[in-house]
Amino acid sequence: MIARFIHDKIPVETGFIIAAHAFEVFIEHNAIAESLDELLKESDHSSATQVAKIAKTIKAKILRGEFPPDLISSITKMYLSLDSPRVMLTPSFFVD
């Protein structure tokens, strides 16, 4: 999508992509995967109430997580290398 914007002469800020691997590192650093596997195995997926409860639990675990220092360092280094102080966050499915 970004390539199409550039091709169509739509201004695009310089930037970088934080890959899904960074999310995996975050999950691993906080030992979230194991507890998620356990939650999902024990749940009744046919119950909307149960699924909502699990989703809320997963969200809370992620929000309580801490970023690994090396991940913070890498993201900060990339941010500081940008020409612009502006940052745009977008889901990865918008990136070609």
XYZ file of N, CA, C and O in Angstrom:
384
model
N 0.821 -1.184 0.000
C 0.000 0.000 0.000
C 0.870 1.256 0.000
O 0.581 2.191 -0.725
N 1.921 1.258 0.804
C 2.795 2.429 0.872
C 3.443 2.676 -0.489
O 3.543 3.824 -0.928
N 3.830 1.620 -1.158
C 4.432 1.764 -2.491
C 3.456 2.438 -3.452
O 3.858 3.263 -4.279
N 2.178 2.107 -3.342
C 1.169 2.735 -4.206
C 1.034 4.217 -3.891
O 0.868 5.037 -4.793
N 1.095 4.575 -2.592
C 1.030 5.993 -2.218
C 2.193 6.755 -2.855
O 2.000 7.831 -3.426
N 3.385 6.199 -2.744
C 4.565 6.855 -3.306
C 4.425 6.971 -4.816
O 4.680 8.026 -5.394
N 3.990 5.896 -5.454
C 3.792 5.899 -6.910
C 2.790 6.964 -7.325
O 2.958 7.633 -8.346
N 1.732 7.149 -6.543
C 0.695 8.133 -6.852
C 1.040 9.534 -6.355
O 0.189 10.422 -6.342
N 2.286 9.729 -5.916
C 2.796 11.032 -5.454
C 2.088 11.544 -4.200
O 1.972 12.735 -3.977
N 1.593 10.618 -3.378
C 1.001 10.980 -2.090
C 2.138 11.011 -1.082
O 2.892 10.039 -0.968
N 2.311 12.135 -0.348
C 3.431 12.228 0.593
C 3.370 11.127 1.658
O 2.328 10.862 2.242
N 4.512 10.500 1.872
C 4.633 9.443 2.870
C 5.845 9.770 3.736
O 6.936 10.012 3.225
N 5.652 9.795 5.053
C 6.756 10.047 5.972
C 7.743 8.887 5.946
O 7.367 7.750 5.687
N 8.995 9.196 6.225
C 9.971 8.119 6.366
C 9.616 7.330 7.616
O 8.946 7.837 8.517
N 10.039 6.105 7.658
C 9.698 5.306 8.822
C 10.336 3.940 8.778
O 11.232 3.683 7.979
N 9.868 3.079 9.635
C 10.359 1.717 9.692
C 9.226 0.829 10.164
O 8.224 1.295 10.680
N 9.400 -0.456 9.973
C 8.372 -1.426 10.336
C 8.867 -2.247 11.517
O 10.018 -2.690 11.530
N 8.020 -2.405 12.486
C 8.314 -3.312 13.585
C 7.619 -4.621 13.228
O 6.401 -4.687 13.164
N 8.406 -5.619 12.964
C 7.884 -6.890 12.463
C 7.154 -7.680 13.539
O 7.306 -7.427 14.740
N 6.383 -8.643 13.082
C 5.663 -9.527 14.002
C 6.633 -10.251 14.928
O 6.281 -10.615 16.046
N 7.872 -10.423 14.471
C 8.875 -11.070 15.315
C 9.056 -10.306 16.630
O 9.273 -10.913 17.682
N 8.948 -8.976 16.582
C 9.081 -8.174 17.807
C 7.965 -8.526 18.793
O 8.197 -8.593 20.007
N 6.774 -8.785 18.284
C 5.665 -9.198 19.147
C 5.969 -10.555 19.765
O 5.741 -10.779 20.958
N 6.514 -11.459 18.963
C 6.880 -12.784 19.470
C 7.938 -12.678 20.565
O 7.870 -13.382 21.573
N 8.917 -11.788 20.372
C 9.956 -11.565 21.388
C 9.322 -11.034 22.661
O 9.655 -11.473 23.766
N 8.385 -10.101 22.519
C 7.670 -9.536 23.670
C 6.916 -10.637 24.417
O 6.994 -10.743 25.646
N 6.199 -11.463 23.688
C 5.425 -12.557 24.287
C 6.363 -13.527 25.014
O 6.096 -13.933 26.145
N 7.461 -13.874 24.376
C 8.415 -14.804 24.984
C 9.067 -14.196 26.228
O 9.194 -14.859 27.261
N 9.472 -12.944 26.138
C 10.127 -12.258 27.255
C 9.234 -12.245 28.497
O 9.718 -12.344 29.618
N 7.937 -12.132 28.286
C 6.989 -12.056 29.394
C 6.351 -13.406 29.742
O 5.440 -13.464 30.563
N 6.831 -14.474 29.109
C 6.334 -15.838 29.350
C 4.808 -15.901 29.251
O 4.137 -16.522 30.067
N 4.282 -15.247 28.239
C 2.831 -15.185 28.060
C 2.304 -16.401 27.301
O 1.208 -16.887 27.578
N 3.070 -16.926 26.380
C 2.595 -18.018 25.512
C 2.117 -19.229 26.302
O 1.061 -19.793 25.994
N 2.886 -19.614 27.318
C 2.529 -20.799 28.085
C 1.171 -20.629 28.782
O 0.325 -21.525 28.747
N 0.970 -19.473 29.396
C -0.305 -19.264 30.088
C -1.459 -19.135 29.104
O -2.580 -19.554 29.392
N -1.188 -18.600 27.908
C -2.242 -18.500 26.890
C -2.639 -19.877 26.397
O -3.827 -20.164 26.227
N -1.643 -20.729 26.170
C -1.938 -22.100 25.732
C -2.821 -22.797 26.754
O -3.800 -23.463 26.405
N -2.484 -22.629 28.023
C -3.263 -23.259 29.092
C -4.694 -22.707 29.129
O -5.656 -23.461 29.224
N -4.814 -21.387 29.028
C -6.142 -20.759 29.019
C -7.001 -21.291 27.876
O -8.176 -21.598 28.063
N -6.402 -21.369 26.703
C -7.155 -21.782 25.521
C -7.545 -23.260 25.567
O -8.616 -23.634 25.099
N -6.696 -24.088 26.140
C -7.011 -25.517 26.253
C -8.186 -25.754 27.198
O -9.006 -26.644 26.978
N -8.250 -24.967 28.257
C -9.264 -25.179 29.294
C -10.594 -24.489 28.998
O -11.541 -24.646 29.748
N -10.668 -23.744 27.938
C -11.863 -22.930 27.700
C -12.890 -23.627 26.815
O -12.576 -24.524 26.041
N -14.116 -23.155 26.940
C -15.222 -23.625 26.112
C -15.391 -22.621 24.975
O -15.959 -21.551 25.154
N -14.865 -22.954 23.798
C -14.871 -22.026 22.666
C -16.265 -21.797 22.085
O -16.446 -20.898 21.273
N -17.230 -22.595 22.482
C -18.585 -22.406 21.974
C -19.361 -21.383 22.807
O -20.452 -20.979 22.440
N -18.777 -20.954 23.914
C -19.429 -19.983 24.792
C -18.865 -18.586 24.541
O -17.694 -18.317 24.802
N -19.724 -17.701 24.044
C -19.296 -16.327 23.776
C -18.813 -15.647 25.055
O -17.844 -14.880 25.036
N -19.457 -15.936 26.155
C -19.065 -15.355 27.442
C -17.669 -15.817 27.825
O -16.830 -15.021 28.259
N -17.410 -17.118 27.649
C -16.092 -17.685 27.972
C -15.011 -17.098 27.058
O -13.929 -16.738 27.520
N -15.308 -16.966 25.783
C -14.343 -16.412 24.835
C -14.039 -14.952 25.185
O -12.877 -14.532 25.165
N -15.048 -14.180 25.530
C -14.850 -12.781 25.920
C -13.996 -12.686 27.184
O -13.121 -11.816 27.291
N -14.233 -13.575 28.121
C -13.461 -13.593 29.364
C -11.988 -13.902 29.075
O -11.087 -13.256 29.616
N -11.744 -14.868 28.197
C -10.372 -15.227 27.829
C -9.693 -14.065 27.103
O -8.540 -13.737 27.374
N -10.418 -13.436 26.193
C -9.861 -12.294 25.459
C -9.461 -11.183 26.422
O -8.396 -10.564 26.273
N -10.287 -10.940 27.426
C -9.990 -9.914 28.429
C -8.737 -10.285 29.228
O -7.886 -9.436 29.495
N -8.600 -11.553 29.568
C -7.435 -12.033 30.304
C -6.171 -11.889 29.462
O -5.124 -11.439 29.950
N -6.257 -12.273 28.197
C -5.108 -12.165 27.290
C -4.684 -10.709 27.143
O -3.497 -10.376 27.225
N -5.648 -9.831 26.947
C -5.351 -8.407 26.803
C -4.652 -7.876 28.051
O -3.655 -7.148 27.956
N -5.130 -8.259 29.219
C -4.526 -7.799 30.472
C -3.082 -8.278 30.589
O -2.196 -7.519 31.007
N -2.826 -9.530 30.211
C -1.458 -10.068 30.274
C -0.529 -9.291 29.345
O 0.609 -8.982 29.707
N -1.006 -8.977 28.167
C -0.191 -8.232 27.214
C 0.064 -6.809 27.718
O 1.191 -6.322 27.673
N -0.959 -6.163 28.227
C -0.794 -4.790 28.714
C 0.115 -4.698 29.934
O 0.762 -3.675 30.149
N 0.173 -5.765 30.738
C 1.065 -5.785 31.909
C 2.500 -6.140 31.535
O 3.415 -5.989 32.340
N 2.706 -6.604 30.321
C 4.035 -7.040 29.899
C 5.021 -5.894 29.812
O 4.653 -4.723 29.727
N 6.279 -6.264 29.872
C 7.364 -5.293 29.746
C 8.150 -5.597 28.478
O 8.341 -6.761 28.127
N 8.607 -4.548 27.814
C 9.411 -4.740 26.618
C 10.828 -5.137 27.007
O 11.408 -4.536 27.912
N 11.393 -6.115 26.317
C 12.785 -6.483 26.589
C 13.704 -5.297 26.271
O 13.459 -4.571 25.301
N 14.743 -5.092 27.068
C 15.642 -3.953 26.844
C 16.220 -3.893 25.427
O 16.311 -2.804 24.854
N 16.585 -5.033 24.835
C 17.150 -5.004 23.483
C 16.125 -4.574 22.441
O 16.452 -3.916 21.459
N 14.858 -4.904 22.668
C 13.799 -4.474 21.758
C 13.574 -2.966 21.879
O 13.451 -2.262 20.875
N 13.570 -2.464 23.106
C 13.447 -1.013 23.324
C 14.603 -0.298 22.641
O 14.408 0.712 21.956
N 15.795 -0.829 22.812
C 16.989 -0.220 22.218
C 16.890 -0.173 20.694
O 17.165 0.860 20.071
N 16.474 -1.273 20.091
C 16.361 -1.333 18.620
C 15.318 -0.352 18.098
O 15.560 0.358 17.119
N 14.159 -0.319 18.747
C 13.087 0.588 18.301
C 13.513 2.040 18.487
O 13.315 2.884 17.603
N 14.127 2.345 19.623
C 14.584 3.708 19.898
C 15.637 4.141 18.875
O 15.583 5.259 18.352
N 16.570 3.256 18.574
C 17.618 3.565 17.595
C 17.005 3.882 16.236
O 17.395 4.853 15.577
N 16.043 3.075 15.803
C 15.392 3.329 14.519
C 14.616 4.641 14.538
O 14.664 5.412 13.588
N 13.904 4.902 15.633
C 13.140 6.140 15.743
C 14.064 7.356 15.656
O 13.787 8.310 14.939
N 15.171 7.306 16.390
C 16.095 8.446 16.418
C 16.773 8.667 15.070
O 17.254 9.767 14.796
N 16.799 7.646 14.215
C 17.413 7.793 12.897
C 16.477 8.458 11.883
O 16.909 8.808 10.785
N 15.216 8.635 12.252
C 14.254 9.251 11.329
C 14.511 10.747 11.181
O 15.001 11.405 12.092
N 14.135 11.286 10.027
C 14.269 12.719 9.773
C 13.146 13.521 10.418
O 13.221 14.729 10.508
N 12.094 12.862 10.814
C 10.901 13.531 11.329
C 10.568 13.011 12.718
O 10.679 11.814 12.983
N 10.118 13.902 13.614
C 9.721 13.439 14.944
C 8.331 12.803 14.954
O 7.904 12.251 15.954
N 7.623 12.862 13.835
C 6.280 12.290 13.774
C 6.343 10.787 13.579
O 7.196 10.282 12.866
N 5.397 10.113 14.197
C 5.333 8.655 14.105
C 3.910 8.249 13.767
O 2.956 8.815 14.298
N 3.762 7.276 12.883
C 2.449 6.747 12.554
C 2.444 5.261 12.887
O 3.351 4.530 12.486
N 1.467 4.846 13.633
C 1.304 3.429 13.944
C 0.187 2.885 13.073
O -0.870 3.484 12.973
N 0.436 1.757 12.456
C -0.567 1.154 11.591
C -0.466 -0.363 11.674
O 0.637 -0.885 11.807
N -1.574 -1.055 11.638
C -1.495 -2.518 11.626
C -0.695 -3.004 10.429
O -0.741 -2.399 9.356
N 0.029 -4.090 10.593
C 0.917 -4.571 9.540
C 0.188 -4.975 8.274
O 0.792 -5.036 7.215
N -1.122 -5.246 8.336
C -1.795 -5.648 7.107
C -1.937 -4.511 6.126
O -2.320 -4.714 4.991
N -1.569 -3.273 6.508
C -1.584 -2.146 5.577
C -0.258 -2.020 4.838
O -0.117 -1.212 3.958
N 0.724 -2.805 5.206
C 2.048 -2.703 4.605
C 2.197 -3.775 3.540
O 1.827 -4.921 3.772
N 2.718 -3.395 2.399
C 2.940 -4.365 1.311
C 3.979 -5.375 1.717
O 4.899 -5.150 2.378
